CSV table of C-alpha atoms and ligand atoms in Angstrom, one decimal:
chain,number,residue,atom,x,y,z
A,313,UNK,CA,-0.4,-0.2,-0.3
A,314,UNK,CA,3.3,2.5,0.8
A,315,UNK,CA,4.0,1.9,-2.5
A,316,UNK,CA,1.1,3.0,-4.4
A,317,UNK,CA,1.4,5.7,-1.8
A,318,UNK,CA,4.8,6.8,-2.4
A,319,UNK,CA,4.2,6.8,-6.9
A,320,UNK,CA,1.4,8.8,-5.9
A,321,UNK,CA,3.7,11.7,-3.6
A,322,UNK,CA,5.8,11.5,-6.3
A,323,UNK,CA,3.4,11.6,-9.5
A,324,UNK,CA,1.0,14.0,-8.8
A,325,UNK,CA,3.2,17.0,-8.0
A,326,UNK,CA,5.4,15.9,-11.1
A,327,UNK,CA,2.5,16.1,-13.3
A,328,UNK,CA,0.9,19.4,-11.7
A,329,UNK,CA,4.5,21.2,-12.6
A,330,UNK,CA,5.5,19.5,-16.1
A,331,UNK,CA,6.1,22.9,-17.7
A,332,UNK,CA,5.3,21.2,-21.2
A,333,UNK,CA,2.6,18.2,-23.2
A,334,UNK,CA,5.6,16.7,-24.2
A,335,UNK,CA,7.1,15.9,-20.3
A,336,UNK,CA,3.7,16.0,-19.5
A,337,UNK,CA,3.5,12.4,-21.4
A,338,UNK,CA,6.9,11.0,-20.5
A,339,UNK,CA,5.4,11.0,-16.8
A,340,UNK,CA,2.5,10.1,-18.2
A,341,UNK,CA,4.0,6.6,-19.3
A,342,UNK,CA,6.5,6.2,-16.6
A,343,UNK,CA,4.0,5.8,-14.2
A,344,UNK,CA,1.1,3.9,-16.8
A,345,UNK,CA,3.3,3.3,-19.7
A,346,UNK,CA,3.9,-0.7,-20.2
A,347,UNK,CA,7.3,-0.3,-18.0
A,348,UNK,CA,6.0,2.3,-16.2
A,349,UNK,CA,6.0,1.9,-11.9
A,350,UNK,CA,2.8,1.3,-11.3
A,351,UNK,CA,1.9,-1.6,-14.4
A,352,UNK,CA,4.6,-2.7,-12.5
A,353,UNK,CA,4.0,-3.1,-9.3
A,354,UNK,CA,0.1,-4.1,-10.2
A,355,UNK,CA,2.1,-7.6,-11.7
A,356,UNK,CA,2.2,-8.4,-8.0
A,357,UNK,CA,-0.7,-8.3,-7.4
A,358,UNK,CA,-1.3,-12.7,-8.7
A,359,UNK,CA,1.0,-13.5,-4.7
A,360,UNK,CA,-2.1,-11.7,-2.4
A,361,UNK,CA,-5.0,-12.7,-0.5
A,362,UNK,CA,-8.1,-12.5,-2.7
A,363,UNK,CA,-9.6,-10.2,0.2
A,364,UNK,CA,-6.0,-8.4,-0.4
A,365,UNK,CA,-6.3,-8.3,-4.5
A,366,UNK,CA,-9.9,-6.7,-3.7
A,367,UNK,CA,-8.6,-3.6,-1.8
A,368,UNK,CA,-5.7,-3.4,-4.1
A,369,UNK,CA,-7.6,-3.2,-7.3
A,370,UNK,CA,-9.3,-0.1,-5.3
A,371,UNK,CA,-6.6,1.6,-4.7
A,372,UNK,CA,-4.9,1.1,-7.6
A,373,UNK,CA,-8.2,2.1,-10.1
A,374,UNK,CA,-8.3,5.4,-7.7
A,375,UNK,CA,-3.7,6.2,-7.8
A,376,UNK,CA,-4.9,5.7,-11.7
A,377,UNK,CA,-8.5,7.8,-12.3
A,378,UNK,CA,-6.8,10.5,-10.0
A,379,UNK,CA,-3.4,10.5,-12.1
A,380,UNK,CA,-5.6,11.3,-15.2
A,381,UNK,CA,-8.1,13.4,-14.1
A,382,UNK,CA,-4.8,15.8,-12.5
A,383,UNK,CA,-3.1,14.7,-16.4
A,384,UNK,CA,-6.6,16.2,-18.4
A,385,UNK,CA,-6.5,19.4,-16.1
A,386,UNK,CA,-2.7,20.2,-16.6
A,387,UNK,CA,-3.3,18.6,-20.2
A,388,UNK,CA,-5.9,21.1,-20.7
A,389,UNK,CA,-4.2,24.3,-19.2
A,390,UNK,CA,-0.7,24.0,-20.9
A,391,UNK,CA,-2.3,23.7,-24.7
A,392,UNK,CA,-4.6,26.9,-23.7
A,393,UNK,CA,-1.2,28.7,-22.4
A,394,UNK,CA,0.3,27.1,-26.1
A,395,UNK,CA,-2.6,28.6,-27.6
A,396,UNK,CA,-2.0,32.3,-26.2
A,397,UNK,CA,1.3,32.1,-26.9
A,398,UNK,CA,0.6,31.7,-30.9
A,399,UNK,CA,-1.8,34.4,-30.9
A,400,UNK,CA,0.6,36.8,-29.2
A,401,UNK,CA,3.2,35.9,-31.5
A,402,UNK,CA,1.6,35.0,-34.9
A,403,UNK,CA,-0.3,37.8,-34.5
A,404,UNK,CA,-1.1,39.4,-37.8
A,405,UNK,CA,-2.1,43.2,-38.2
A,406,UNK,CA,-4.4,43.8,-40.8
A,407,UNK,CA,-3.7,47.5,-41.2
A,408,UNK,CA,-0.2,47.0,-43.2
A,409,UNK,CA,-0.1,47.3,-46.3
A,410,UNK,CA,-0.2,43.8,-48.8
A,411,UNK,CA,2.4,42.7,-50.4
A,412,UNK,CA,2.2,42.4,-54.3
A,413,UNK,CA,0.3,39.1,-54.5
A,414,UNK,CA,2.6,37.3,-56.8
A,415,UNK,CA,0.6,34.3,-57.7
A,416,UNK,CA,-1.4,35.3,-60.9
A,417,UNK,CA,-0.2,37.5,-63.7
A,418,UNK,CA,-2.1,39.5,-66.2
A,419,UNK,CA,-3.4,38.2,-69.8
A,420,UNK,CA,-1.4,40.2,-72.5
A,421,UNK,CA,-4.5,41.7,-73.8
A,422,UNK,CA,-5.4,42.6,-70.9
A,423,UNK,CA,-2.1,44.6,-70.1
A,424,UNK,CA,-2.4,45.8,-73.4
A,425,UNK,CA,-5.8,47.3,-73.2
A,426,UNK,CA,-4.7,49.1,-69.8
A,427,UNK,CA,-1.9,50.2,-71.8
A,428,UNK,CA,-4.1,51.8,-74.8
A,429,UNK,CA,-6.5,53.2,-72.3
A,430,UNK,CA,-4.2,55.1,-70.4
A,431,UNK,CA,-2.5,56.8,-73.2
A,432,UNK,CA,-6.6,57.9,-75.0
A,433,UNK,CA,-7.8,58.8,-71.8
A,434,UNK,CA,-4.7,61.2,-71.5
A,435,UNK,CA,-5.6,62.3,-75.0
A,436,UNK,CA,-9.0,62.9,-73.8
A,437,UNK,CA,-11.0,60.2,-75.2
A,438,UNK,CA,-13.8,58.5,-72.8
A,439,UNK,CA,-14.9,55.1,-72.4
A,440,UNK,CA,-17.4,53.5,-74.1
A,441,UNK,CA,-18.7,49.6,-74.7
A,442,UNK,CA,-21.4,47.7,-76.7
A,443,UNK,CA,-22.7,44.0,-76.7
A,444,UNK,CA,-21.0,41.4,-77.5
A,445,UNK,CA,-24.2,39.6,-79.3
A,446,UNK,CA,-25.4,42.5,-82.1
A,447,UNK,CA,-28.0,43.1,-84.5
A,448,UNK,CA,-27.5,43.8,-88.4
A,449,UNK,CA,-28.2,47.1,-87.7
A,450,UNK,CA,-25.7,47.8,-85.8
A,451,UNK,CA,-22.7,45.9,-86.9
A,452,UNK,CA,-24.0,46.4,-90.9
A,453,UNK,CA,-27.0,48.5,-92.0
A,454,UNK,CA,-25.7,51.9,-90.1
A,455,UNK,CA,-21.8,51.6,-90.4
A,456,UNK,CA,-22.7,51.6,-95.0
A,457,UNK,CA,-22.9,48.2,-95.2
A,458,UNK,CA,-25.9,47.1,-97.7
A,459,UNK,CA,-27.7,44.0,-97.3
A,460,UNK,CA,-26.2,42.6,-100.3
A,461,UNK,CA,-22.9,44.5,-99.7
A,462,UNK,CA,-19.9,42.2,-100.9
A,463,UNK,CA,-18.3,43.5,-97.6
A,464,UNK,CA,-20.3,41.6,-95.6
A,465,UNK,CA,-18.7,38.6,-97.0
A,466,UNK,CA,-14.9,40.2,-95.6
A,467,UNK,CA,-16.3,39.8,-92.6
A,468,UNK,CA,-17.1,36.2,-91.9
A,469,UNK,CA,-19.9,36.4,-89.8
A,470,UNK,CA,-21.4,33.7,-86.9
A,471,UNK,CA,-25.2,34.0,-86.6
A,472,UNK,CA,-27.3,33.3,-84.2
A,473,UNK,CA,-28.7,30.1,-83.9
A,474,UNK,CA,-32.4,31.1,-82.8
A,475,UNK,CA,-32.7,32.4,-86.6
A,476,UNK,CA,-33.6,36.7,-85.3
A,477,UNK,CA,-31.1,37.5,-87.5
A,478,UNK,CA,-28.2,38.7,-84.6
A,479,UNK,CA,-24.5,37.9,-85.0
A,480,UNK,CA,-22.0,37.8,-83.2
A,481,UNK,CA,-20.4,41.5,-83.9
A,482,UNK,CA,-16.9,41.5,-86.3
A,483,UNK,CA,-15.5,44.8,-85.2
A,484,UNK,CA,-16.1,47.0,-82.6
A,485,UNK,CA,-17.2,49.5,-85.1
A,486,UNK,CA,-20.9,49.0,-84.2
A,487,UNK,CA,-20.1,50.6,-81.0
A,488,UNK,CA,-19.2,54.3,-83.1
A,489,UNK,CA,-23.4,54.0,-84.0
A,490,UNK,CA,-24.4,52.9,-80.6
A,491,UNK,CA,-22.2,55.9,-79.7
A,492,UNK,CA,-23.8,58.4,-81.4
A,493,UNK,CA,-27.4,57.3,-81.0
A,494,UNK,CA,-26.8,57.8,-77.5
A,495,UNK,CA,-24.7,60.4,-76.3
A,496,UNK,CA,-24.7,64.3,-77.1
A,497,UNK,CA,-21.5,65.8,-78.9
A,498,UNK,CA,-18.7,66.5,-79.7
A,499,UNK,CA,-17.6,63.0,-79.2
A,500,UNK,CA,-14.5,61.4,-78.7
A,501,UNK,CA,-14.6,57.7,-77.5
A,502,UNK,CA,-12.4,54.6,-77.6
A,503,UNK,CA,-14.2,50.6,-77.8
A,504,UNK,CA,-12.4,48.0,-76.6
A,505,UNK,CA,-13.6,45.0,-76.8
A,506,UNK,CA,-14.3,40.5,-78.3
A,507,UNK,CA,-15.0,40.5,-81.8
A,508,UNK,CA,-15.8,37.6,-83.6
A,509,UNK,CA,-14.8,36.1,-86.9
A,510,UNK,CA,-15.5,32.3,-88.5
A,511,UNK,CA,-11.3,31.6,-89.1
A,512,UNK,CA,-8.6,30.1,-87.7
A,513,UNK,CA,-4.1,30.0,-88.4
A,514,UNK,CA,-1.8,31.9,-86.3
A,515,UNK,CA,-2.5,34.9,-86.8
A,516,UNK,CA,-6.3,34.6,-86.9
A,517,UNK,CA,-8.4,33.2,-83.9
A,518,UNK,CA,-12.6,32.9,-83.9
A,519,UNK,CA,-13.3,35.5,-81.2
A,520,UNK,CA,-10.5,38.9,-80.6
A,521,UNK,CA,-10.1,41.6,-79.8
A,522,UNK,CA,-11.0,45.5,-81.0
A,523,UNK,CA,-9.8,49.1,-80.5
A,524,UNK,CA,-12.0,51.2,-82.2
A,525,UNK,CA,-11.9,55.1,-82.1
A,526,UNK,CA,-14.4,58.4,-82.9
A,527,UNK,CA,-14.2,62.0,-82.8
A,528,UNK,CA,-17.5,63.7,-83.8
A,529,UNK,CA,-17.5,67.5,-83.9
A,530,UNK,CA,-17.8,70.1,-86.5
A,531,UNK,CA,-13.9,70.4,-87.3
A,532,UNK,CA,-12.3,67.2,-87.1
A,533,UNK,CA,-10.0,66.9,-90.4
A,534,UNK,CA,-7.6,64.0,-91.1
A,535,UNK,CA,-5.0,65.7,-90.4
A,536,UNK,CA,-5.8,65.1,-86.8
A,537,UNK,CA,-6.3,61.7,-87.1
A,538,UNK,CA,-3.2,61.2,-88.7
A,539,UNK,CA,-1.5,63.1,-85.5
A,540,UNK,CA,-4.0,61.5,-83.6
A,541,UNK,CA,-2.9,58.0,-84.2
A,542,UNK,CA,0.8,59.9,-84.4
A,543,UNK,CA,0.9,60.2,-81.0
A,544,UNK,CA,-0.8,57.4,-79.7
A,545,UNK,CA,1.6,54.6,-81.6
A,546,UNK,CA,4.8,56.6,-80.6
A,547,UNK,CA,3.2,56.1,-77.1
A,548,UNK,CA,2.6,52.6,-77.0
A,549,UNK,CA,5.6,51.8,-78.2
A,550,UNK,CA,8.1,53.7,-76.2
A,551,UNK,CA,9.8,55.0,-78.6
A,552,UNK,CA,10.5,58.7,-80.0
A,553,UNK,CA,9.5,58.3,-82.7
A,554,UNK,CA,7.3,55.6,-85.1
A,555,UNK,CA,7.6,55.3,-88.8
A,556,UNK,CA,4.4,55.1,-90.4
A,557,UNK,CA,2.2,55.6,-94.1
A,558,UNK,CA,-1.3,56.5,-94.6
A,559,UNK,CA,-1.8,54.2,-97.9
A,560,UNK,CA,-5.7,54.9,-99.4
A,561,UNK,CA,-8.5,52.0,-98.9
A,562,UNK,CA,-12.1,51.3,-98.2
A,563,UNK,CA,-14.4,50.9,-96.2
A,564,UNK,CA,-17.8,51.0,-96.1
A,565,UNK,CA,-18.3,53.4,-93.2
A,566,UNK,CA,-15.7,56.4,-93.8
A,567,UNK,CA,-14.8,58.4,-97.0
A,568,UNK,CA,-11.9,58.7,-97.1
A,569,UNK,CA,-10.4,55.7,-95.9
A,570,UNK,CA,-6.9,54.7,-95.2
A,571,UNK,CA,-4.9,52.1,-94.1
A,572,UNK,CA,-1.8,52.9,-91.4
A,573,UNK,CA,1.3,51.0,-91.4
A,574,UNK,CA,4.1,51.3,-89.6
A,575,UNK,CA,7.9,50.6,-90.0
A,576,UNK,CA,9.5,47.4,-88.7
A,577,UNK,CA,11.6,44.9,-89.2
A,578,UNK,CA,11.6,41.0,-88.5
A,579,UNK,CA,14.9,39.3,-88.1
A,580,UNK,CA,15.5,36.6,-87.1
A,581,UNK,CA,11.2,36.8,-86.6
A,582,UNK,CA,11.4,39.2,-84.1
A,583,UNK,CA,9.6,42.1,-84.3
A,584,UNK,CA,11.2,45.8,-83.9
A,585,UNK,CA,10.3,49.6,-84.8
A,586,UNK,CA,12.4,50.5,-88.0
A,587,UNK,CA,12.9,52.8,-90.5
A,588,UNK,CA,13.5,51.6,-93.8
A,589,UNK,CA,13.3,48.2,-93.5
A,590,UNK,CA,9.4,46.9,-94.2
A,591,UNK,CA,6.1,47.4,-93.7
A,592,UNK,CA,3.1,46.2,-90.8
A,593,UNK,CA,0.1,46.8,-92.0
A,594,UNK,CA,-2.0,47.8,-87.8
A,595,UNK,CA,-5.0,49.3,-88.9
A,596,UNK,CA,-8.1,50.9,-90.6
A,597,UNK,CA,-8.8,54.3,-90.2
A,598,UNK,CA,-11.0,57.1,-92.2
A,599,UNK,CA,-13.4,60.1,-92.4
A,600,UNK,CA,-16.7,58.9,-91.0
A,601,UNK,CA,-18.9,58.5,-94.1
A,602,UNK,CA,-21.7,61.0,-94.5
A,603,UNK,CA,-24.6,58.1,-94.9
A,604,UNK,CA,-23.2,56.7,-91.1
A,605,UNK,CA,-23.1,60.0,-89.3
A,606,UNK,CA,-27.4,59.8,-90.8
A,607,UNK,CA,-28.2,56.6,-90.3
A,608,UNK,CA,-27.2,57.9,-86.5
A,609,UNK,CA,-29.0,60.8,-86.3
A,610,UNK,CA,-26.3,63.6,-86.7
A,611,UNK,CA,-26.9,66.4,-89.5
A,612,UNK,CA,-23.6,65.4,-92.5
A,613,UNK,CA,-23.7,69.2,-92.5
A,614,UNK,CA,-23.1,70.6,-89.6
A,615,UNK,CA,-20.8,67.5,-88.5
A,616,UNK,CA,-17.5,65.4,-89.4
A,617,UNK,CA,-14.8,63.9,-88.2
A,618,UNK,CA,-13.2,60.2,-87.8
A,619,UNK,CA,-12.6,56.6,-87.1
A,620,UNK,CA,-10.4,54.1,-86.2
A,621,UNK,CA,-10.5,50.3,-85.8
A,622,UNK,CA,-7.4,47.4,-85.0
A,623,UNK,CA,-6.1,44.5,-83.3
A,624,UNK,CA,-5.5,44.4,-79.7
A,625,UNK,CA,-3.6,41.4,-79.8
A,626,UNK,CA,-2.4,42.1,-83.1
A,627,UNK,CA,-0.8,45.3,-81.1
A,628,UNK,CA,0.2,42.6,-77.4
A,629,UNK,CA,2.5,40.1,-80.2
A,630,UNK,CA,3.9,43.2,-82.2
A,631,UNK,CA,5.2,44.8,-78.8
A,632,UNK,CA,5.5,41.2,-76.8
A,633,UNK,CA,7.1,39.3,-79.4
A,634,UNK,CA,4.8,36.5,-78.8
A,635,UNK,CA,4.2,34.7,-81.8
A,636,UNK,CA,1.3,33.0,-81.9
A,637,UNK,CA,-2.8,34.5,-81.7
A,638,UNK,CA,-4.0,30.7,-81.1
A,639,UNK,CA,-1.8,30.5,-77.8
A,640,UNK,CA,-3.5,33.3,-76.3
A,641,UNK,CA,-6.9,32.0,-75.2
A,642,UNK,CA,-5.5,28.4,-74.8
A,643,UNK,CA,-5.4,29.0,-71.2
A,644,UNK,CA,-2.0,27.7,-70.7
A,645,UNK,CA,-0.7,28.9,-67.5
A,646,UNK,CA,2.7,27.8,-68.1
A,647,UNK,CA,2.4,30.5,-71.1
A,648,UNK,CA,0.6,33.0,-68.6
A,649,UNK,CA,3.9,32.7,-66.7
A,650,UNK,CA,6.3,33.6,-69.6
A,651,UNK,CA,4.5,36.7,-70.9
A,652,UNK,CA,1.7,37.3,-68.5
A,653,UNK,CA,2.6,41.0,-66.6
A,654,UNK,CA,2.4,41.7,-62.4
A,655,UNK,CA,-1.0,42.9,-60.8
A,656,UNK,CA,0.6,45.7,-59.2
A,657,UNK,CA,2.3,47.4,-62.5
A,658,UNK,CA,0.0,48.9,-63.3
A,659,UNK,CA,0.4,50.9,-66.8
A,660,UNK,CA,0.5,55.0,-66.2
A,661,UNK,CA,1.5,57.1,-68.5
A,662,UNK,CA,3.8,58.9,-66.0
A,663,UNK,CA,6.1,56.3,-64.9
A,664,UNK,CA,6.0,54.3,-67.7
A,665,UNK,CA,3.5,52.0,-69.6
A,666,UNK,CA,5.1,48.8,-69.4
A,667,UNK,CA,8.5,49.3,-66.5
A,668,UNK,CA,11.8,49.1,-67.7
A,669,UNK,CA,9.7,49.8,-71.1
A,670,UNK,CA,8.0,46.2,-72.3
A,671,UNK,CA,11.3,43.9,-70.9
A,672,UNK,CA,10.1,43.2,-67.9
A,673,UNK,CA,6.7,40.7,-67.0
B,1112,DAH,N1,-14.2,47.4,-88.3
B,1112,DAH,C1,-12.9,47.4,-89.6
B,1112,DAH,C2,-12.3,46.3,-89.1
B,1112,DAH,O1,-12.6,44.9,-88.4
B,1112,DAH,C3,-11.6,48.2,-88.6
B,1112,DAH,C4,-11.8,49.8,-89.3
B,1112,DAH,C5,-11.6,50.4,-90.7
B,1112,DAH,C6,-12.3,50.5,-88.1
B,1112,DAH,C7,-11.6,52.1,-90.5
B,1112,DAH,C8,-12.9,52.0,-88.4
B,1112,DAH,C9,-12.3,52.5,-90.0
B,1112,DAH,O2,-13.4,52.6,-87.3
B,1112,DAH,O3,-12.6,53.6,-89.9
B,1112,DAH,O4,-12.1,45.3,-89.9
């Protein structure tokens, strides 16, 4: 009996004084484990008389219960202390400014759209938008594409299945009409967005992006159009000078119409702005056709203006050296890691559109 008492007197203070969960567990094992002192003591029970066995057994159980109660209390205490300690040391100050979220990347199309919007907004253009699903009027008719006009076939149109005549817009030019219908004059807008044509190869995908520009007032002329576009492309490519040339062209919604080329070299498949090395067509533009003004409720005798439209994806390919347009829309995370942009490097004119002139990703 006195052995039991000895164990009790020794173990209870030890448990109460244990300073860590592991120490507590060690003490428990030293008493109740396979080779623990209480376990050893119980091995002697067989040599006792039945009467002694009963009292001995009872005492052992009492002691075991006491030990496990003290053990649990101490354990709870130590666990609470540990949690409090962690709460103290791992406290997060939510008022700190966030650190850059460097896992995700901005898609080059989003980046280039932001860059273009930064340029245009500084020049006083407002943002305009229109729907992806268009009607024949806005996509064609009001833009001076008569019903049987062959120019309609130039744009491999996707028709909506319901037979209602709606289509997926083939260009962003319908936003010109929507803006003239709904906004007061003068107008100076850009409209970026998705466009759709049935086409698929290295430089064409069924869904792609365009940006449209429209300026309407009383005196705007072709000279303003040229000056505006030259400034935009200098700012976009972040260079002092961009060689450009304007060639006469045809679009139903502009008269006169032109296409703009930029001077570039393409040595070893790499695109660079350059003089006397060759030309690349980048956009369509012109003076808004009087029929388009009329269809949009504007008097062509009083108002005039210019319009332009170009591919955003193509600009991203040129500026950031991405060779295949199809890869833009495959959703490959490795591609995005390589060509994407860090989310907090937001394009702004005053500190460079793309940091380090477009080489940093
Ligand atoms: N909408 C034309 C296209 O997708 C591009 C274009 C040409 C837009 C001339 C214009 C413009 O605003 O004036 O091919």
